[in-house]
Amino acid sequence: MKSLPYFCRGEVIRGFGRGSKELGIPTANFPDSVVDHLPADISTGIYYGWACVGNSDVYKMVMSIGWNPYYKNTKKSMETHVIHTFKEDFYGEILSVVMVGYIRPERTYDSLEALIAAINSDIEEAKVKLELPEHLKLKDDNFFTSTASSSSVLPSTTASTSQTIMNGH
Ligand code: ADP
Ligand code: RBF
Ligand code: MG
């Protein structure tokens, strides 16, 4: 995928309210503006990378992009599970992510337990892969320390220009 690593940020919005949190796997959902900006070669599926909330530390993350076939969603979503335990919810905050690698396509499962097991195995894979030096260096990228990540969302024109620069394509 030529667009990886792919940098983006956006406000955390309310998702499907299905209580993925109760399953132990909360996912911070991006708004349509971020989903609609994805380059064409970023296919639906499961990705891993780095994430920070506001100006927090940078943590490992896994992300699901697509229609959640297990739930047969009609709306494409882009949801990030940050591999860190937060004290509080962070709806309305700016989530910054860099997607560095692809794990697998989305699929449906015979049971909720099987879906949860698959997600937990994605998390384990992400933890290991992100220790590779080529991925570790992205954790320290200026993208996560620039003032933009701690301020409000950029106006759309500025955001799309800086996204082009960030992703270098
Ligand atoms: P929703 O359907 O609104 O996305 P979820 O059950 O998926 O609800 O929970 C997501 C919310 O949980 C996030 O928007 C965020 O505020 C909070 N949250 C707490 N810890 C995490 C985490 N480690 N990763 C992602 N979101 C988290
Ligand atoms: N949903 C699916 O329907 N199929 C999947 O294969 C799938 N894989 C996921 C992998 C990860 C790492 C994450 C964080 C989510 C995944 N989901 C998948 C999305 C899950 O169904 C969704 O987060 C909840 O439905 C809450 O919106
Ligand atoms: Mg969610």
mmCIF file of C-alpha atoms and ligand atoms in Angstrom:
data_model
loop_
_atom_site.group_PDB
_atom_site.id
_atom_site.type_symbol
_atom_site.label_atom_id
_atom_site.label_comp_id
_atom_site.label_asym_id
_atom_site.label_seq_id
_atom_site.Cartn_x
_atom_site.Cartn_y
_atom_site.Cartn_z
ATOM 1 C CA MET A 1 0.000 0.000 0.000
ATOM 2 C CA LYS A 2 1.834 3.064 -1.235
ATOM 3 C CA SER A 3 -0.028 5.445 1.123
ATOM 4 C CA LEU A 4 1.425 3.840 4.277
ATOM 5 C CA PRO A 5 2.513 5.287 6.618
ATOM 6 C CA TYR A 6 -0.667 7.370 6.593
ATOM 7 C CA PHE A 7 -1.011 10.263 9.060
ATOM 8 C CA CYS A 8 -4.365 11.766 9.997
ATOM 9 C CA ARG A 9 -6.199 13.409 12.832
ATOM 10 C CA GLY A 10 -9.728 14.370 13.739
ATOM 11 C CA GLU A 11 -12.251 14.806 16.503
ATOM 12 C CA VAL A 12 -13.458 11.728 18.403
ATOM 13 C CA ILE A 13 -17.182 11.379 17.754
ATOM 14 C CA ARG A 14 -19.871 9.071 19.150
ATOM 15 C CA GLY A 15 -20.019 5.776 17.284
ATOM 16 C CA PHE A 16 -22.661 3.087 16.995
ATOM 17 C CA GLY A 17 -23.077 2.984 20.781
ATOM 18 C CA ARG A 18 -22.886 -0.788 20.712
ATOM 19 C CA GLY A 19 -20.860 -0.793 23.863
ATOM 20 C CA SER A 20 -17.615 -2.130 22.437
ATOM 21 C CA LYS A 21 -16.305 -0.670 25.680
ATOM 22 C CA GLU A 22 -18.196 -3.312 27.644
ATOM 23 C CA LEU A 23 -16.392 -5.936 25.594
ATOM 24 C CA GLY A 24 -13.138 -4.419 26.831
ATOM 25 C CA ILE A 25 -12.319 -3.032 23.399
ATOM 26 C CA PRO A 26 -13.493 0.607 23.104
ATOM 27 C CA THR A 27 -12.944 2.192 19.696
ATOM 28 C CA ALA A 28 -12.654 5.953 19.181
ATOM 29 C CA ASN A 29 -14.556 6.808 15.994
ATOM 30 C CA PHE A 30 -13.504 9.438 13.433
ATOM 31 C CA PRO A 31 -16.047 11.675 11.642
ATOM 32 C CA ASP A 32 -16.936 11.310 7.935
ATOM 33 C CA SER A 33 -14.547 14.158 7.043
ATOM 34 C CA VAL A 34 -11.594 11.944 8.007
ATOM 35 C CA VAL A 35 -13.029 8.742 6.482
ATOM 36 C CA ASP A 36 -13.768 10.538 3.195
ATOM 37 C CA HIS A 37 -10.136 11.763 2.926
ATOM 38 C CA LEU A 38 -8.651 8.260 2.861
ATOM 39 C CA PRO A 39 -6.589 7.609 -0.290
ATOM 40 C CA ALA A 40 -8.103 5.061 -2.682
ATOM 41 C CA ASP A 41 -5.371 2.477 -2.043
ATOM 42 C CA ILE A 42 -6.119 2.320 1.699
ATOM 43 C CA SER A 43 -8.547 -0.581 1.522
ATOM 44 C CA THR A 44 -10.987 -1.571 4.241
ATOM 45 C CA GLY A 45 -9.531 -3.852 6.884
ATOM 46 C CA ILE A 46 -7.518 -3.900 10.082
ATOM 47 C CA TYR A 47 -4.386 -1.747 10.535
ATOM 48 C CA TYR A 48 -1.872 -1.062 13.302
ATOM 49 C CA GLY A 49 0.092 2.025 14.177
ATOM 50 C CA TRP A 50 0.576 4.797 16.713
ATOM 51 C CA ALA A 51 -1.932 7.203 18.292
ATOM 52 C CA CYS A 52 -2.175 10.112 20.705
ATOM 53 C CA VAL A 53 -5.162 11.898 22.232
ATOM 54 C CA GLY A 54 -4.769 15.688 22.442
ATOM 55 C CA ASN A 55 -1.167 16.093 23.589
ATOM 56 C CA SER A 56 -0.930 12.778 25.434
ATOM 57 C CA ASP A 57 1.913 10.294 25.122
ATOM 58 C CA VAL A 58 2.005 8.243 21.924
ATOM 59 C CA TYR A 59 0.572 4.719 22.307
ATOM 60 C CA LYS A 60 0.248 1.644 20.102
ATOM 61 C CA MET A 61 -3.093 1.262 18.367
ATOM 62 C CA VAL A 62 -5.175 -1.027 16.135
ATOM 63 C CA MET A 63 -7.751 0.360 13.723
ATOM 64 C CA SER A 64 -10.716 -1.059 11.856
ATOM 65 C CA ILE A 65 -11.832 0.587 8.598
ATOM 66 C CA GLY A 66 -15.001 -0.562 6.890
ATOM 67 C CA TRP A 67 -18.504 -1.807 7.369
ATOM 68 C CA ASN A 68 -18.059 -4.199 10.327
ATOM 69 C CA PRO A 69 -19.495 -7.233 8.453
ATOM 70 C CA TYR A 70 -20.317 -8.999 11.738
ATOM 71 C CA TYR A 71 -22.833 -6.195 12.385
ATOM 72 C CA LYS A 72 -23.703 -5.537 8.713
ATOM 73 C CA ASN A 73 -23.253 -1.774 9.064
ATOM 74 C CA THR A 74 -24.433 0.391 6.174
ATOM 75 C CA LYS A 75 -22.015 3.199 7.068
ATOM 76 C CA LYS A 76 -18.245 2.998 6.639
ATOM 77 C CA SER A 77 -16.432 3.642 9.911
ATOM 78 C CA MET A 78 -12.844 4.249 10.954
ATOM 79 C CA GLU A 79 -12.377 3.199 14.584
ATOM 80 C CA THR A 80 -9.215 3.196 16.675
ATOM 81 C CA HIS A 81 -8.571 1.099 19.750
ATOM 82 C CA VAL A 82 -5.708 2.743 21.631
ATOM 83 C CA ILE A 83 -3.641 0.152 23.491
ATOM 84 C CA HIS A 84 -3.665 2.022 26.790
ATOM 85 C CA THR A 85 -6.027 2.305 29.758
ATOM 86 C CA PHE A 86 -7.458 5.827 30.013
ATOM 87 C CA LYS A 87 -9.000 7.198 33.195
ATOM 88 C CA GLU A 88 -11.842 8.878 31.296
ATOM 89 C CA ASP A 89 -13.587 8.985 27.945
ATOM 90 C CA PHE A 90 -12.231 11.467 25.440
ATOM 91 C CA TYR A 91 -15.148 12.294 23.153
ATOM 92 C CA GLY A 92 -14.577 15.674 21.465
ATOM 93 C CA GLU A 93 -10.779 15.464 21.774
ATOM 94 C CA ILE A 94 -8.411 15.378 18.802
ATOM 95 C CA LEU A 95 -7.091 11.913 18.026
ATOM 96 C CA SER A 96 -3.878 11.824 15.961
ATOM 97 C CA VAL A 97 -2.873 8.555 14.335
ATOM 98 C CA VAL A 98 -0.308 7.142 11.973
ATOM 99 C CA MET A 99 -1.272 3.892 10.298
ATOM 100 C CA VAL A 100 1.914 1.950 9.584
ATOM 101 C CA GLY A 101 0.852 -1.562 8.580
ATOM 102 C CA TYR A 102 -2.021 -3.742 7.427
ATOM 103 C CA ILE A 103 -3.079 -6.866 9.340
ATOM 104 C CA ARG A 104 -6.080 -8.441 7.535
ATOM 105 C CA PRO A 105 -9.400 -7.793 5.819
ATOM 106 C CA GLU A 106 -12.575 -7.390 7.904
ATOM 107 C CA ARG A 107 -14.736 -10.486 8.057
ATOM 108 C CA THR A 108 -17.765 -11.877 9.789
ATOM 109 C CA TYR A 109 -17.628 -14.399 12.661
ATOM 110 C CA ASP A 110 -19.915 -17.116 14.009
ATOM 111 C CA SER A 111 -20.053 -15.571 17.458
ATOM 112 C CA LEU A 112 -19.206 -12.433 19.370
ATOM 113 C CA GLU A 113 -16.572 -14.435 21.275
ATOM 114 C CA ALA A 114 -14.850 -15.279 17.979
ATOM 115 C CA LEU A 115 -14.855 -11.583 16.935
ATOM 116 C CA ILE A 116 -13.367 -10.585 20.299
ATOM 117 C CA ALA A 117 -10.705 -13.318 20.026
ATOM 118 C CA ALA A 118 -9.776 -12.064 16.540
ATOM 119 C CA ILE A 119 -9.473 -8.473 17.780
ATOM 120 C CA ASN A 120 -7.301 -9.585 20.713
ATOM 121 C CA SER A 121 -5.026 -11.452 18.337
ATOM 122 C CA ASP A 122 -4.781 -8.281 16.165
ATOM 123 C CA ILE A 123 -3.730 -6.379 19.303
ATOM 124 C CA GLU A 124 -0.999 -8.936 20.059
ATOM 125 C CA GLU A 125 0.255 -8.790 16.462
ATOM 126 C CA ALA A 126 0.341 -4.978 16.568
ATOM 127 C CA LYS A 127 2.307 -4.959 19.836
ATOM 128 C CA VAL A 128 5.002 -7.168 18.303
ATOM 129 C CA LYS A 129 5.219 -5.549 14.845
ATOM 130 C CA LEU A 130 5.422 -2.016 16.263
ATOM 131 C CA GLU A 131 8.687 -2.937 18.034
ATOM 132 C CA LEU A 132 10.460 -3.133 14.642
ATOM 133 C CA PRO A 133 12.915 -0.203 14.339
ATOM 134 C CA GLU A 134 11.263 1.037 11.118
ATOM 135 C CA HIS A 135 7.931 1.367 12.991
ATOM 136 C CA LEU A 136 9.350 2.570 16.332
ATOM 137 C CA LYS A 137 10.834 5.642 14.667
ATOM 138 C CA LEU A 138 7.352 6.865 13.673
ATOM 139 C CA LYS A 139 6.382 7.067 17.338
ATOM 140 C CA ASP A 140 8.745 10.043 17.617
ATOM 141 C CA ASP A 141 7.559 11.745 14.427
ATOM 142 C CA ASN A 142 7.089 15.533 14.629
ATOM 143 C CA PHE A 143 3.458 14.940 13.673
ATOM 144 C CA PHE A 144 2.740 13.961 17.284
ATOM 145 C CA THR A 145 4.550 16.921 18.852
ATOM 146 C CA SER A 146 3.446 19.700 16.475
ATOM 147 C CA THR A 147 1.157 22.295 18.054
ATOM 148 C CA ALA A 148 -1.691 21.276 15.744
ATOM 149 C CA SER A 149 -2.301 18.126 17.760
ATOM 150 C CA SER A 150 -3.041 20.089 20.926
ATOM 151 C CA SER A 151 -5.146 22.810 19.292
ATOM 152 C CA SER A 152 -8.576 22.658 17.701
ATOM 153 C CA VAL A 153 -9.269 21.078 14.316
ATOM 154 C CA LEU A 154 -7.674 22.964 11.445
ATOM 155 C CA PRO A 155 -9.901 24.631 8.827
ATOM 156 C CA SER A 156 -10.536 22.077 6.114
ATOM 157 C CA THR A 157 -8.404 23.760 3.426
ATOM 158 C CA THR A 158 -5.397 24.023 5.737
ATOM 159 C CA ALA A 159 -5.986 20.492 6.974
ATOM 160 C CA SER A 160 -5.981 18.988 3.501
ATOM 161 C CA THR A 161 -2.832 20.910 2.529
ATOM 162 C CA SER A 162 -0.977 19.826 5.641
ATOM 163 C CA GLN A 163 -2.236 16.246 5.205
ATOM 164 C CA THR A 164 -0.660 16.202 1.754
ATOM 165 C CA ILE A 165 2.613 17.370 3.262
ATOM 166 C CA MET A 166 2.356 14.960 6.197
ATOM 167 C CA ASN A 167 1.824 11.939 3.995
ATOM 168 C CA GLY A 168 4.318 13.013 1.380
ATOM 169 C CA HIS A 169 2.267 11.917 -1.620
HETATM 170 P P1 ADP B 1 -18.745 4.525 20.487
HETATM 171 O O1 ADP B 1 -19.750 3.626 19.868
HETATM 172 O O2 ADP B 1 -19.308 5.876 20.889
HETATM 173 O O3 ADP B 1 -17.501 4.679 19.640
HETATM 174 P P2 ADP B 1 -17.253 2.705 22.236
HETATM 175 O O4 ADP B 1 -17.925 1.714 23.142
HETATM 176 O O5 ADP B 1 -16.551 2.204 21.018
HETATM 177 O O6 ADP B 1 -18.345 3.794 21.860
HETATM 178 O O7 ADP B 1 -16.244 3.527 23.154
HETATM 179 C C1 ADP B 1 -15.426 4.499 22.541
HETATM 180 C C2 ADP B 1 -15.018 5.625 23.470
HETATM 181 O O8 ADP B 1 -14.346 5.101 24.623
HETATM 182 C C3 ADP B 1 -14.017 6.545 22.812
HETATM 183 O O9 ADP B 1 -14.650 7.548 22.038
HETATM 184 C C4 ADP B 1 -13.246 7.128 24.008
HETATM 185 O O10 ADP B 1 -13.890 8.308 24.476
HETATM 186 C C5 ADP B 1 -13.363 6.029 25.065
HETATM 187 N N1 ADP B 1 -12.125 5.249 25.279
HETATM 188 C C6 ADP B 1 -11.620 4.945 26.513
HETATM 189 N N2 ADP B 1 -10.496 4.214 26.416
HETATM 190 C C7 ADP B 1 -10.262 4.017 25.075
HETATM 191 C C8 ADP B 1 -9.222 3.337 24.339
HETATM 192 N N3 ADP B 1 -8.210 2.713 24.968
HETATM 193 N N4 ADP B 1 -9.292 3.370 22.978
HETATM 194 C C9 ADP B 1 -10.321 3.998 22.353
HETATM 195 N N5 ADP B 1 -11.320 4.658 22.992
HETATM 196 C C10 ADP B 1 -11.306 4.686 24.344
HETATM 197 N N1 RBF B 2 -15.842 -5.932 12.955
HETATM 198 C C1 RBF B 2 -16.206 -6.916 12.100
HETATM 199 O O1 RBF B 2 -17.373 -7.033 11.775
HETATM 200 N N2 RBF B 2 -15.280 -7.780 11.570
HETATM 201 C C2 RBF B 2 -13.958 -7.714 11.888
HETATM 202 O O2 RBF B 2 -13.178 -8.513 11.384
HETATM 203 C C3 RBF B 2 -13.545 -6.690 12.811
HETATM 204 N N3 RBF B 2 -12.248 -6.580 13.196
HETATM 205 C C4 RBF B 2 -11.878 -5.590 14.069
HETATM 206 C C5 RBF B 2 -10.534 -5.489 14.454
HETATM 207 C C6 RBF B 2 -10.126 -4.495 15.326
HETATM 208 C C7 RBF B 2 -8.681 -4.408 15.724
HETATM 209 C C8 RBF B 2 -11.077 -3.580 15.858
HETATM 210 C C9 RBF B 2 -10.658 -2.499 16.811
HETATM 211 C C10 RBF B 2 -12.417 -3.685 15.484
HETATM 212 C C11 RBF B 2 -12.834 -4.684 14.597
HETATM 213 N N4 RBF B 2 -14.158 -4.804 14.192
HETATM 214 C C12 RBF B 2 -14.535 -5.796 13.325
HETATM 215 C C13 RBF B 2 -15.111 -3.735 14.536
HETATM 216 C C14 RBF B 2 -16.024 -4.013 15.683
HETATM 217 O O3 RBF B 2 -17.126 -4.718 15.178
HETATM 218 C C15 RBF B 2 -16.453 -2.617 16.192
HETATM 219 O O4 RBF B 2 -15.372 -1.988 16.821
HETATM 220 C C16 RBF B 2 -17.632 -2.680 17.102
HETATM 221 O O5 RBF B 2 -18.726 -3.142 16.375
HETATM 222 C C17 RBF B 2 -17.992 -1.316 17.678
HETATM 223 O O6 RBF B 2 -18.288 -0.385 16.700
HETATM 224 MG MG MG B 3 -16.403 3.026 18.801
#
